[in-house]
Amino acid sequence: MSKTIGRKVCGLVILCGIIMVLMCVANIAAFNVMADYVDALEESVEAYGKACASDDVDTQISSSKEFRAIFDKSDTKVEGTVVFNFILLGATVLVIAIVMFIVFKTVAGPAKKASKELSQMLTEIDNGEGDLTKRLTIRTKDEVGQLVVGFNSFIEQLQRIMAKLKVDTENLLRSADNVNN
């Protein structure tokens, strides 16, 4: 079954969309983890505030250590989230580059090659040097391939017309020679 250019491009766009949604979900999950640490940090700040208001030094030290541990862990999570976001950004750029490469290879490349061949053949025919036995190479089965098949059929028909015209001209010249002799 042949794939049309539209189906190829739509499929690639859908693939990119799915990958982007998955990346967003992963990023949201990372920020939810961060929100949990922010909540824990808020509770620790509140407990630290209460401990500082009390006269118990051991409670203040314990609360201070607990606050510091949660703060350090939150800081590590923030750094991890930033790194994760850069990884997602790199993955996004990579996916876009891959999709562009695939579109070029499957759509733009064959169309460009067919266009170049077609232009060359038409220039040769226009200059009277065209070889009507040549055909364009069919590289795809999509719209570009169908266009190439159509052009090849046109050239084939033109070749038959020219061959018939040549035979008819030779017959006409022989008949004229017979009438003159």
CSV table of N, CA and C in Angstrom, one decimal:
chain,number,residue,atom,x,y,z
A,1,MET,N,0.8,-1.2,0.0
A,1,MET,CA,0.0,0.0,0.0
A,1,MET,C,0.9,1.2,0.0
A,2,SER,N,0.6,2.2,-0.9
A,2,SER,CA,1.4,3.3,-1.0
A,2,SER,C,1.0,4.4,0.1
A,3,LYS,N,1.9,5.1,0.6
A,3,LYS,CA,1.6,6.1,1.6
A,3,LYS,C,1.7,7.5,0.8
A,4,THR,N,0.7,8.3,1.1
A,4,THR,CA,0.7,9.6,0.5
A,4,THR,C,1.6,10.5,1.3
A,5,ILE,N,2.0,11.6,0.7
A,5,ILE,CA,2.9,12.6,1.4
A,5,ILE,C,2.1,13.1,2.6
A,6,GLY,N,0.8,13.4,2.4
A,6,GLY,CA,0.0,13.9,3.6
A,6,GLY,C,0.0,12.9,4.7
A,7,ARG,N,-0.1,11.6,4.4
A,7,ARG,CA,-0.1,10.6,5.5
A,7,ARG,C,1.2,10.5,6.2
A,8,LYS,N,2.3,10.6,5.4
A,8,LYS,CA,3.6,10.6,6.0
A,8,LYS,C,3.8,11.7,6.9
A,9,VAL,N,3.5,12.9,6.5
A,9,VAL,CA,3.7,14.1,7.3
A,9,VAL,C,2.8,14.1,8.5
A,10,CYS,N,1.5,13.7,8.3
A,10,CYS,CA,0.6,13.6,9.5
A,10,CYS,C,1.1,12.6,10.5
A,11,GLY,N,1.6,11.5,10.0
A,11,GLY,CA,2.1,10.5,11.0
A,11,GLY,C,3.3,11.0,11.8
A,12,LEU,N,4.2,11.7,11.1
A,12,LEU,CA,5.4,12.3,11.8
A,12,LEU,C,4.9,13.4,12.8
A,13,VAL,N,4.0,14.2,12.4
A,13,VAL,CA,3.5,15.2,13.3
A,13,VAL,C,2.8,14.6,14.5
A,14,ILE,N,2.0,13.6,14.3
A,14,ILE,CA,1.4,12.9,15.4
A,14,ILE,C,2.4,12.3,16.3
A,15,LEU,N,3.5,11.6,15.8
A,15,LEU,CA,4.5,11.1,16.6
A,15,LEU,C,5.2,12.1,17.4
A,16,CYS,N,5.5,13.3,16.8
A,16,CYS,CA,6.1,14.4,17.5
A,16,CYS,C,5.2,14.9,18.7
A,17,GLY,N,3.9,15.0,18.4
A,17,GLY,CA,3.0,15.4,19.4
A,17,GLY,C,3.0,14.4,20.6
A,18,ILE,N,2.9,13.1,20.3
A,18,ILE,CA,2.9,12.1,21.4
A,18,ILE,C,4.2,12.2,22.2
A,19,ILE,N,5.3,12.4,21.5
A,19,ILE,CA,6.6,12.5,22.3
A,19,ILE,C,6.6,13.8,23.1
A,20,MET,N,6.1,14.9,22.6
A,20,MET,CA,6.0,16.1,23.3
A,20,MET,C,5.1,16.0,24.6
A,21,VAL,N,4.0,15.3,24.4
A,21,VAL,CA,3.1,15.1,25.5
A,21,VAL,C,3.7,14.3,26.6
A,22,LEU,N,4.4,13.2,26.2
A,22,LEU,CA,5.1,12.4,27.1
A,22,LEU,C,6.2,13.2,27.9
A,23,MET,N,6.9,14.0,27.2
A,23,MET,CA,7.9,14.9,27.8
A,23,MET,C,7.3,15.8,28.8
A,24,CYS,N,6.1,16.4,28.5
A,24,CYS,CA,5.4,17.3,29.4
A,24,CYS,C,5.0,16.6,30.6
A,25,VAL,N,4.4,15.3,30.4
A,25,VAL,CA,4.0,14.5,31.6
A,25,VAL,C,5.2,14.2,32.5
A,26,ALA,N,6.3,13.9,31.9
A,26,ALA,CA,7.5,13.6,32.7
A,26,ALA,C,7.9,14.9,33.5
A,27,ASN,N,7.9,16.0,32.8
A,27,ASN,CA,8.2,17.3,33.4
A,27,ASN,C,7.3,17.6,34.6
A,28,ILE,N,6.0,17.4,34.4
A,28,ILE,CA,5.0,17.7,35.4
A,28,ILE,C,5.3,16.8,36.6
A,29,ALA,N,5.6,15.5,36.3
A,29,ALA,CA,5.9,14.6,37.4
A,29,ALA,C,7.1,15.1,38.2
A,30,ALA,N,8.1,15.6,37.5
A,30,ALA,CA,9.3,16.1,38.2
A,30,ALA,C,8.9,17.3,39.1
A,31,PHE,N,8.0,18.2,38.6
A,31,PHE,CA,7.6,19.3,39.4
A,31,PHE,C,6.7,18.9,40.5
A,32,ASN,N,6.0,17.9,40.4
A,32,ASN,CA,5.2,17.4,41.5
A,32,ASN,C,6.1,16.9,42.6
A,33,VAL,N,7.1,16.2,42.3
A,33,VAL,CA,8.1,15.8,43.3
A,33,VAL,C,8.7,17.0,44.0
A,34,MET,N,9.0,18.1,43.2
A,34,MET,CA,9.5,19.3,43.8
A,34,MET,C,8.4,19.9,44.8
A,35,ALA,N,7.2,19.9,44.4
A,35,ALA,CA,6.1,20.4,45.2
A,35,ALA,C,6.1,19.7,46.6
A,36,ASP,N,6.3,18.4,46.6
A,36,ASP,CA,6.3,17.6,47.8
A,36,ASP,C,7.4,18.1,48.7
A,37,TYR,N,8.6,18.4,48.1
A,37,TYR,CA,9.7,18.9,48.9
A,37,TYR,C,9.5,20.3,49.4
A,38,VAL,N,8.8,21.1,48.6
A,38,VAL,CA,8.4,22.5,49.1
A,38,VAL,C,7.5,22.4,50.3
A,39,ASP,N,6.5,21.5,50.2
A,39,ASP,CA,5.6,21.3,51.3
A,39,ASP,C,6.4,20.9,52.6
A,40,ALA,N,7.3,19.9,52.4
A,40,ALA,CA,8.1,19.4,53.6
A,40,ALA,C,9.0,20.6,54.1
A,41,LEU,N,9.5,21.4,53.2
A,41,LEU,CA,10.3,22.5,53.6
A,41,LEU,C,9.5,23.6,54.4
A,42,GLU,N,8.3,23.8,54.0
A,42,GLU,CA,7.4,24.7,54.7
A,42,GLU,C,7.1,24.2,56.1
A,43,GLU,N,6.8,22.9,56.2
A,43,GLU,CA,6.5,22.3,57.5
A,43,GLU,C,7.8,22.5,58.4
A,44,SER,N,8.9,22.2,57.8
A,44,SER,CA,10.2,22.3,58.5
A,44,SER,C,10.5,23.7,59.0
A,45,VAL,N,10.2,24.7,58.2
A,45,VAL,CA,10.4,26.1,58.5
A,45,VAL,C,9.4,26.5,59.7
A,46,GLU,N,8.2,26.0,59.6
A,46,GLU,CA,7.2,26.2,60.7
A,46,GLU,C,7.7,25.6,62.0
A,47,ALA,N,8.2,24.4,61.9
A,47,ALA,CA,8.7,23.7,63.1
A,47,ALA,C,9.9,24.4,63.6
A,48,TYR,N,10.8,24.9,62.7
A,48,TYR,CA,12.0,25.6,63.1
A,48,TYR,C,11.6,26.9,63.8
A,49,GLY,N,10.6,27.6,63.3
A,49,GLY,CA,10.2,28.8,63.9
A,49,GLY,C,9.7,28.6,65.3
A,50,LYS,N,8.9,27.5,65.5
A,50,LYS,CA,8.4,27.2,66.8
A,50,LYS,C,9.5,26.8,67.8
A,51,ALA,N,10.5,26.0,67.2
A,51,ALA,CA,11.6,25.6,68.0
A,51,ALA,C,12.5,26.8,68.5
A,52,CYS,N,12.6,27.8,67.6
A,52,CYS,CA,13.4,29.0,67.9
A,52,CYS,C,12.7,29.8,69.0
A,53,ALA,N,11.3,29.7,69.0
A,53,ALA,CA,10.6,30.5,70.0
A,53,ALA,C,10.6,29.8,71.3
A,54,SER,N,11.0,28.5,71.4
A,54,SER,CA,11.0,27.8,72.6
A,54,SER,C,12.4,28.0,73.2
A,55,ASP,N,12.6,27.7,74.5
A,55,ASP,CA,13.8,27.9,75.2
A,55,ASP,C,14.7,26.7,75.2
A,56,ASP,N,14.2,25.6,74.6
A,56,ASP,CA,14.9,24.3,74.6
A,56,ASP,C,15.9,24.3,73.5
A,57,VAL,N,17.2,24.3,73.8
A,57,VAL,CA,18.3,24.4,72.9
A,57,VAL,C,18.4,23.1,72.1
A,58,ASP,N,18.1,21.9,72.7
A,58,ASP,CA,18.2,20.7,72.0
A,58,ASP,C,17.1,20.6,70.9
A,59,THR,N,15.9,21.1,71.1
A,59,THR,CA,14.9,21.2,70.1
A,59,THR,C,15.3,22.1,69.0
A,60,GLN,N,15.9,23.2,69.4
A,60,GLN,CA,16.4,24.2,68.3
A,60,GLN,C,17.4,23.6,67.4
A,61,ILE,N,18.4,22.9,68.0
A,61,ILE,CA,19.4,22.2,67.2
A,61,ILE,C,18.9,21.1,66.4
A,62,SER,N,18.0,20.3,66.9
A,62,SER,CA,17.4,19.2,66.2
A,62,SER,C,16.5,19.8,65.0
A,63,SER,N,15.8,20.8,65.3
A,63,SER,CA,14.9,21.4,64.3
A,63,SER,C,15.8,22.0,63.2
A,64,SER,N,16.9,22.6,63.6
A,64,SER,CA,17.8,23.3,62.7
A,64,SER,C,18.4,22.2,61.7
A,65,LYS,N,18.9,21.1,62.3
A,65,LYS,CA,19.4,20.0,61.5
A,65,LYS,C,18.4,19.4,60.5
A,66,GLU,N,17.2,19.3,61.0
A,66,GLU,CA,16.1,18.7,60.2
A,66,GLU,C,15.8,19.7,59.0
A,67,PHE,N,15.7,21.0,59.4
A,67,PHE,CA,15.5,22.0,58.3
A,67,PHE,C,16.6,22.0,57.3
A,68,ARG,N,17.8,21.9,57.8
A,68,ARG,CA,19.0,21.9,56.8
A,68,ARG,C,19.0,20.7,55.9
A,69,ALA,N,18.6,19.5,56.5
A,69,ALA,CA,18.6,18.3,55.7
A,69,ALA,C,17.5,18.4,54.6
A,70,ILE,N,16.3,18.9,55.0
A,70,ILE,CA,15.3,19.0,54.0
A,70,ILE,C,15.6,20.1,52.9
A,71,PHE,N,16.3,21.2,53.4
A,71,PHE,CA,16.7,22.3,52.5
A,71,PHE,C,17.7,21.7,51.5
A,72,ASP,N,18.7,21.0,51.9
A,72,ASP,CA,19.7,20.4,51.1
A,72,ASP,C,19.1,19.4,50.1
A,73,LYS,N,18.2,18.6,50.6
A,73,LYS,CA,17.5,17.6,49.7
A,73,LYS,C,16.7,18.4,48.6
A,74,SER,N,16.0,19.4,49.0
A,74,SER,CA,15.2,20.2,48.0
A,74,SER,C,16.1,20.9,47.0
A,75,ASP,N,17.3,21.4,47.5
A,75,ASP,CA,18.2,22.0,46.6
A,75,ASP,C,18.7,21.0,45.5
A,76,THR,N,19.0,19.8,46.0
A,76,THR,CA,19.4,18.7,45.1
A,76,THR,C,18.3,18.4,44.1
A,77,LYS,N,17.1,18.4,44.6
A,77,LYS,CA,16.0,18.1,43.7
A,77,LYS,C,15.8,19.2,42.6
A,78,VAL,N,16.0,20.4,43.1
A,78,VAL,CA,15.9,21.6,42.1
A,78,VAL,C,16.9,21.4,41.0
A,79,GLU,N,18.2,21.2,41.4
A,79,GLU,CA,19.2,21.0,40.5
A,79,GLU,C,18.9,19.8,39.5
A,80,GLY,N,18.4,18.7,40.1
A,80,GLY,CA,18.0,17.6,39.3
A,80,GLY,C,16.9,17.9,38.3
A,81,THR,N,16.0,18.7,38.7
A,81,THR,CA,14.9,19.1,37.8
A,81,THR,C,15.4,20.0,36.7
A,82,VAL,N,16.3,20.9,37.0
A,82,VAL,CA,16.9,21.7,36.0
A,82,VAL,C,17.7,20.9,35.0
A,83,VAL,N,18.5,19.9,35.4
A,83,VAL,CA,19.2,19.0,34.5
A,83,VAL,C,18.2,18.2,33.7
A,84,PHE,N,17.1,17.7,34.3
A,84,PHE,CA,16.1,17.0,33.6
A,84,PHE,C,15.5,17.8,32.5
A,85,ASN,N,15.2,19.1,32.8
A,85,ASN,CA,14.6,20.0,31.8
A,85,ASN,C,15.6,20.2,30.6
A,86,PHE,N,16.9,20.3,30.9
A,86,PHE,CA,17.8,20.4,29.8
A,86,PHE,C,17.9,19.1,29.0
A,87,ILE,N,17.7,18.0,29.7
A,87,ILE,CA,17.7,16.7,28.9
A,87,ILE,C,16.5,16.7,28.1
A,88,LEU,N,15.3,17.1,28.6
A,88,LEU,CA,14.1,17.1,27.8
A,88,LEU,C,14.2,18.1,26.6
A,89,LEU,N,14.9,19.2,26.8
A,89,LEU,CA,15.1,20.2,25.7
A,89,LEU,C,16.0,19.5,24.7
A,90,GLY,N,17.0,18.9,25.1
A,90,GLY,CA,17.9,18.2,24.1
A,90,GLY,C,17.2,17.1,23.4
A,91,ALA,N,16.3,16.3,24.1
A,91,ALA,CA,15.5,15.3,23.5
A,91,ALA,C,14.6,15.9,22.5
A,92,THR,N,14.0,17.0,22.8
A,92,THR,CA,13.0,17.6,21.9
A,92,THR,C,13.7,18.1,20.6
A,93,VAL,N,14.9,18.7,20.8
A,93,VAL,CA,15.7,19.1,19.6
A,93,VAL,C,16.1,17.9,18.8
A,94,LEU,N,16.4,16.9,19.4
A,94,LEU,CA,16.8,15.6,18.7
A,94,LEU,C,15.6,15.1,17.9
A,95,VAL,N,14.5,15.0,18.6
A,95,VAL,CA,13.3,14.5,17.9
A,95,VAL,C,12.9,15.3,16.7
A,96,ILE,N,13.0,16.6,16.9
A,96,ILE,CA,12.7,17.5,15.8
A,96,ILE,C,13.6,17.3,14.6
A,97,ALA,N,14.9,17.2,14.9
A,97,ALA,CA,15.9,16.9,13.9
A,97,ALA,C,15.7,15.6,13.2
A,98,ILE,N,15.3,14.6,13.9
A,98,ILE,CA,15.0,13.3,13.3
A,98,ILE,C,13.8,13.4,12.4
A,99,VAL,N,12.7,14.1,12.9
A,99,VAL,CA,11.5,14.2,12.0
A,99,VAL,C,11.9,15.0,10.8
A,100,MET,N,12.7,16.0,10.9
A,100,MET,CA,13.0,16.8,9.7
A,100,MET,C,13.8,15.9,8.7
A,101,PHE,N,14.7,15.1,9.3
A,101,PHE,CA,15.5,14.2,8.4
A,101,PHE,C,14.6,13.2,7.7
A,102,ILE,N,13.6,12.7,8.4
A,102,ILE,CA,12.7,11.7,7.8
A,102,ILE,C,11.9,12.4,6.7
A,103,VAL,N,11.4,13.5,7.0
A,103,VAL,CA,10.6,14.3,6.0
A,103,VAL,C,11.4,14.6,4.8
A,104,PHE,N,12.7,15.0,5.0
A,104,PHE,CA,13.5,15.2,3.9
A,104,PHE,C,13.8,14.0,3.1
A,105,LYS,N,14.1,12.9,3.7
A,105,LYS,CA,14.4,11.6,3.0
A,105,LYS,C,13.2,11.0,2.3
A,106,THR,N,12.0,11.1,2.9
A,106,THR,CA,10.8,10.5,2.3
A,106,THR,C,9.9,11.4,1.5
A,107,VAL,N,10.0,12.7,1.7
A,107,VAL,CA,9.2,13.6,0.9
A,107,VAL,C,10.0,14.5,0.0
A,108,ALA,N,10.8,15.4,0.7
A,108,ALA,CA,11.5,16.4,-0.1
A,108,ALA,C,12.5,15.9,-1.0
A,109,GLY,N,13.3,14.9,-0.5
A,109,GLY,CA,14.4,14.3,-1.4
A,109,GLY,C,13.9,13.8,-2.7
A,110,PRO,N,12.9,12.8,-2.6
A,110,PRO,CA,12.4,12.2,-3.9
A,110,PRO,C,11.8,13.3,-4.8
A,111,ALA,N,11.1,14.2,-4.2
A,111,ALA,CA,10.4,15.3,-5.0
A,111,ALA,C,11.5,16.2,-5.7
A,112,LYS,N,12.6,16.5,-5.0
A,112,LYS,CA,13.6,17.3,-5.5
A,112,LYS,C,14.4,16.5,-6.7
A,113,LYS,N,14.6,15.2,-6.5
A,113,LYS,CA,15.3,14.4,-7.5
A,113,LYS,C,14.4,14.3,-8.7
A,114,ALA,N,13.1,14.1,-8.5
A,114,ALA,CA,12.2,13.9,-9.7
A,114,ALA,C,12.1,15.3,-10.4
A,115,SER,N,12.1,16.4,-9.7
A,115,SER,CA,12.0,17.7,-10.3
A,115,SER,C,13.3,18.0,-11.1
A,116,LYS,N,14.4,17.6,-10.6
A,116,LYS,CA,15.7,17.9,-11.3
A,116,LYS,C,15.7,17.0,-12.6
A,117,GLU,N,15.4,15.7,-12.5
A,117,GLU,CA,15.3,14.9,-13.7
A,117,GLU,C,14.4,15.4,-14.7
A,118,LEU,N,13.2,15.8,-14.3
A,118,LEU,CA,12.2,16.4,-15.1
A,118,LEU,C,12.6,17.6,-15.8
A,119,SER,N,13.2,18.5,-15.1
A,119,SER,CA,13.8,19.8,-15.6
A,119,SER,C,14.8,19.5,-16.7
A,120,GLN,N,15.7,18.6,-16.4
A,120,GLN,CA,16.8,18.2,-17.3
A,120,GLN,C,16.2,17.6,-18.6
A,121,MET,N,15.2,16.7,-18.5
A,121,MET,CA,14.6,16.1,-19.7
A,121,MET,C,13.9,17.2,-20.5
A,122,LEU,N,13.1,18.1,-19.9
A,122,LEU,CA,12.4,19.1,-20.6
A,122,LEU,C,13.4,20.1,-21.3
A,123,THR,N,14.5,20.4,-20.7
A,123,THR,CA,15.5,21.3,-21.3
A,123,THR,C,16.1,20.6,-22.5
A,124,GLU,N,16.4,19.3,-22.4
A,124,GLU,CA,16.9,18.6,-23.6
A,124,GLU,C,15.9,18.5,-24.7
A,125,ILE,N,14.6,18.2,-24.4
A,125,ILE,CA,13.6,18.2,-25.4
A,125,ILE,C,13.4,19.6,-26.0
A,126,ASP,N,13.4,20.6,-25.2
A,126,ASP,CA,13.3,22.0,-25.7
A,126,ASP,C,14.4,22.4,-26.6
A,127,ASN,N,15.6,21.9,-26.4
A,127,ASN,CA,16.8,22.2,-27.2
A,127,ASN,C,16.9,21.3,-28.4
A,128,GLY,N,15.9,20.4,-28.6
A,128,GLY,CA,15.9,19.5,-29.7
A,128,GLY,C,16.9,18.3,-29.6
A,129,GLU,N,17.4,18.1,-28.3
A,129,GLU,CA,18.3,17.0,-28.1
A,129,GLU,C,17.7,15.9,-27.2
A,130,GLY,N,16.4,16.0,-27.0
A,130,GLY,CA,15.8,15.1,-26.1
A,130,GLY,C,15.8,13.6,-26.6
A,131,ASP,N,16.0,12.7,-25.7
A,131,ASP,CA,16.0,11.3,-25.9
A,131,ASP,C,14.7,10.8,-25.4
A,132,LEU,N,13.7,10.5,-26.3
A,132,LEU,CA,12.4,10.1,-25.9
A,132,LEU,C,12.4,8.6,-25.4
A,133,THR,N,13.5,8.0,-25.4
A,133,THR,CA,13.6,6.6,-24.8
A,133,THR,C,13.9,6.7,-23.3
A,134,LYS,N,14.3,7.8,-22.8
A,134,LYS,CA,14.6,8.0,-21.4
A,134,LYS,C,13.3,8.1,-20.6
A,135,ARG,N,13.4,7.6,-19.4
A,135,ARG,CA,12.3,7.8,-18.5
A,135,ARG,C,12.8,8.3,-17.1
A,136,LEU,N,11.9,8.9,-16.4
A,136,LEU,CA,12.2,9.4,-15.0
A,136,LEU,C,12.2,8.1,-14.1
A,137,THR,N,13.1,8.2,-13.1
A,137,THR,CA,13.2,7.1,-12.1
A,137,THR,C,12.0,7.2,-11.1
A,138,ILE,N,11.3,6.1,-10.9
A,138,ILE,CA,10.2,6.1,-9.9
A,138,ILE,C,10.8,5.7,-8.6
A,139,ARG,N,10.8,6.7,-7.7
A,139,ARG,CA,11.5,6.4,-6.4
A,139,ARG,C,10.4,6.2,-5.3
A,140,THR,N,9.2,6.7,-5.4
A,140,THR,CA,8.2,6.5,-4.4
A,140,THR,C,6.9,6.1,-5.0
A,141,LYS,N,6.0,5.8,-4.1
A,141,LYS,CA,4.6,5.4,-4.6
A,141,LYS,C,3.6,6.4,-4.2
A,142,ASP,N,4.0,7.6,-3.7
A,142,ASP,CA,3.1,8.6,-3.3
A,142,ASP,C,2.8,9.6,-4.5
A,143,GLU,N,2.4,10.8,-4.2
A,143,GLU,CA,2.0,11.7,-5.2
A,143,GLU,C,3.1,12.0,-6.2
A,144,VAL,N,4.3,12.1,-5.7
A,144,VAL,CA,5.5,12.4,-6.5
A,144,VAL,C,5.7,11.2,-7.5
A,145,GLY,N,5.6,10.0,-6.9
A,145,GLY,CA,5.7,8.8,-7.8
A,145,GLY,C,4.7,8.8,-8.9
A,146,GLN,N,3.4,9.1,-8.5
A,146,GLN,CA,2.3,9.2,-9.5
A,146,GLN,C,2.6,10.2,-10.6
A,147,LEU,N,3.1,11.3,-10.2
A,147,LEU,CA,3.5,12.4,-11.1
A,147,LEU,C,4.5,11.9,-12.1
A,148,VAL,N,5.5,11.2,-11.6
A,148,VAL,CA,6.6,10.6,-12.4
A,148,VAL,C,6.0,9.6,-13.4
A,149,VAL,N,5.1,8.7,-12.9
A,149,VAL,CA,4.5,7.7,-13.8
A,149,VAL,C,3.7,8.4,-14.9
A,150,GLY,N,3.0,9.5,-14.5
A,150,GLY,CA,2.2,10.2,-15.5
A,150,GLY,C,3.1,10.9,-16.6
A,151,PHE,N,4.2,11.4,-16.1
A,151,PHE,CA,5.2,12.1,-17.1
A,151,PHE,C,5.8,11.0,-18.0
A,152,ASN,N,6.2,9.9,-17.4
A,152,ASN,CA,6.8,8.8,-18.2
A,152,ASN,C,5.8,8.3,-19.3
A,153,SER,N,4.5,8.2,-18.9
A,153,SER,CA,3.4,7.8,-19.9
A,153,SER,C,3.3,8.9,-21.0
A,154,PHE,N,3.4,10.1,-20.6
A,154,PHE,CA,3.3,11.2,-21.6
A,154,PHE,C,4.5,11.1,-22.6
A,155,ILE,N,5.7,10.9,-22.1
A,155,ILE,CA,6.9,10.8,-22.9
A,155,ILE,C,6.8,9.5,-23.8
A,156,GLU,N,6.2,8.4,-23.3
A,156,GLU,CA,6.0,7.2,-24.1
A,156,GLU,C,5.1,7.5,-25.2
A,157,GLN,N,4.0,8.2,-24.9
A,157,GLN,CA,3.0,8.5,-26.0
A,157,GLN,C,3.6,9.4,-27.0
A,158,LEU,N,4.4,10.4,-26.5
A,158,LEU,CA,5.1,11.3,-27.5
A,158,LEU,C,6.1,10.5,-28.3
A,159,GLN,N,6.8,9.5,-27.8
A,159,GLN,CA,7.7,8.7,-28.5
A,159,GLN,C,7.0,7.9,-29.6
A,160,ARG,N,5.8,7.4,-29.3
A,160,ARG,CA,5.0,6.6,-30.3
A,160,ARG,C,4.5,7.6,-31.4
A,161,ILE,N,4.1,8.8,-31.0
A,161,ILE,CA,3.6,9.7,-32.0
A,161,ILE,C,4.8,10.1,-33.0
A,162,MET,N,5.9,10.4,-32.4
A,162,MET,CA,7.1,10.7,-33.2
A,162,MET,C,7.5,9.6,-34.1
A,163,ALA,N,7.5,8.4,-33.6
A,163,ALA,CA,7.8,7.2,-34.4
A,163,ALA,C,6.8,7.0,-35.6
A,164,LYS,N,5.5,7.2,-35.3
A,164,LYS,CA,4.5,7.1,-36.3
A,164,LYS,C,4.7,8.2,-37.3
A,165,LEU,N,5.0,9.4,-36.8
A,165,LEU,CA,5.2,10.6,-37.7
A,165,LEU,C,6.4,10.3,-38.6
A,166,LYS,N,7.4,9.7,-38.1
A,166,LYS,CA,8.6,9.4,-38.9
A,166,LYS,C,8.3,8.4,-40.0
A,167,VAL,N,7.5,7.3,-39.7
A,167,VAL,CA,7.1,6.3,-40.6
A,167,VAL,C,6.2,6.9,-41.7
A,168,ASP,N,5.3,7.7,-41.3
A,168,ASP,CA,4.3,8.4,-42.2
A,168,ASP,C,5.1,9.3,-43.1
A,169,THR,N,6.1,10.1,-42.6
A,169,THR,CA,6.8,11.0,-43.4
A,169,THR,C,7.6,10.2,-44.5
A,170,GLU,N,8.2,9.1,-44.0
A,170,GLU,CA,9.0,8.3,-45.0
A,170,GLU,C,8.1,7.7,-46.1
A,171,ASN,N,6.9,7.3,-45.7
A,171,ASN,CA,5.9,6.8,-46.7
A,171,ASN,C,5.5,7.9,-47.7
A,172,LEU,N,5.3,9.1,-47.1
A,172,LEU,CA,4.9,10.2,-48.0
A,172,LEU,C,6.0,10.6,-48.9
A,173,LEU,N,7.3,10.6,-48.5
A,173,LEU,CA,8.4,10.9,-49.3
A,173,LEU,C,8.6,9.8,-50.4
A,174,ARG,N,8.4,8.5,-50.1
A,174,ARG,CA,8.4,7.5,-51.1
A,174,ARG,C,7.3,7.6,-52.1
A,175,SER,N,6.2,8.0,-51.7
A,175,SER,CA,5.0,8.2,-52.6
A,175,SER,C,5.3,9.4,-53.5
A,176,ALA,N,5.9,10.4,-53.0
A,176,ALA,CA,6.2,11.6,-53.8
A,176,ALA,C,7.3,11.2,-54.8
A,177,ASP,N,8.3,10.4,-54.4
A,177,ASP,CA,9.3,10.0,-55.4
A,177,ASP,C,8.7,9.1,-56.5
A,178,ASN,N,7.7,8.2,-56.1
A,178,ASN,CA,7.1,7.4,-57.1
A,178,ASN,C,6.3,8.2,-58.1
A,179,VAL,N,5.6,9.3,-57.6
A,179,VAL,CA,4.8,10.1,-58.5
A,179,VAL,C,5.8,10.9,-59.4
A,180,ASN,N,6.9,11.4,-58.9
A,180,ASN,CA,7.9,12.1,-59.8
A,180,ASN,C,8.6,11.2,-60.8
A,181,ASN,N,8.7,10.0,-60.5
A,181,ASN,CA,9.4,9.1,-61.5
A,181,ASN,C,8.4,8.5,-62.4
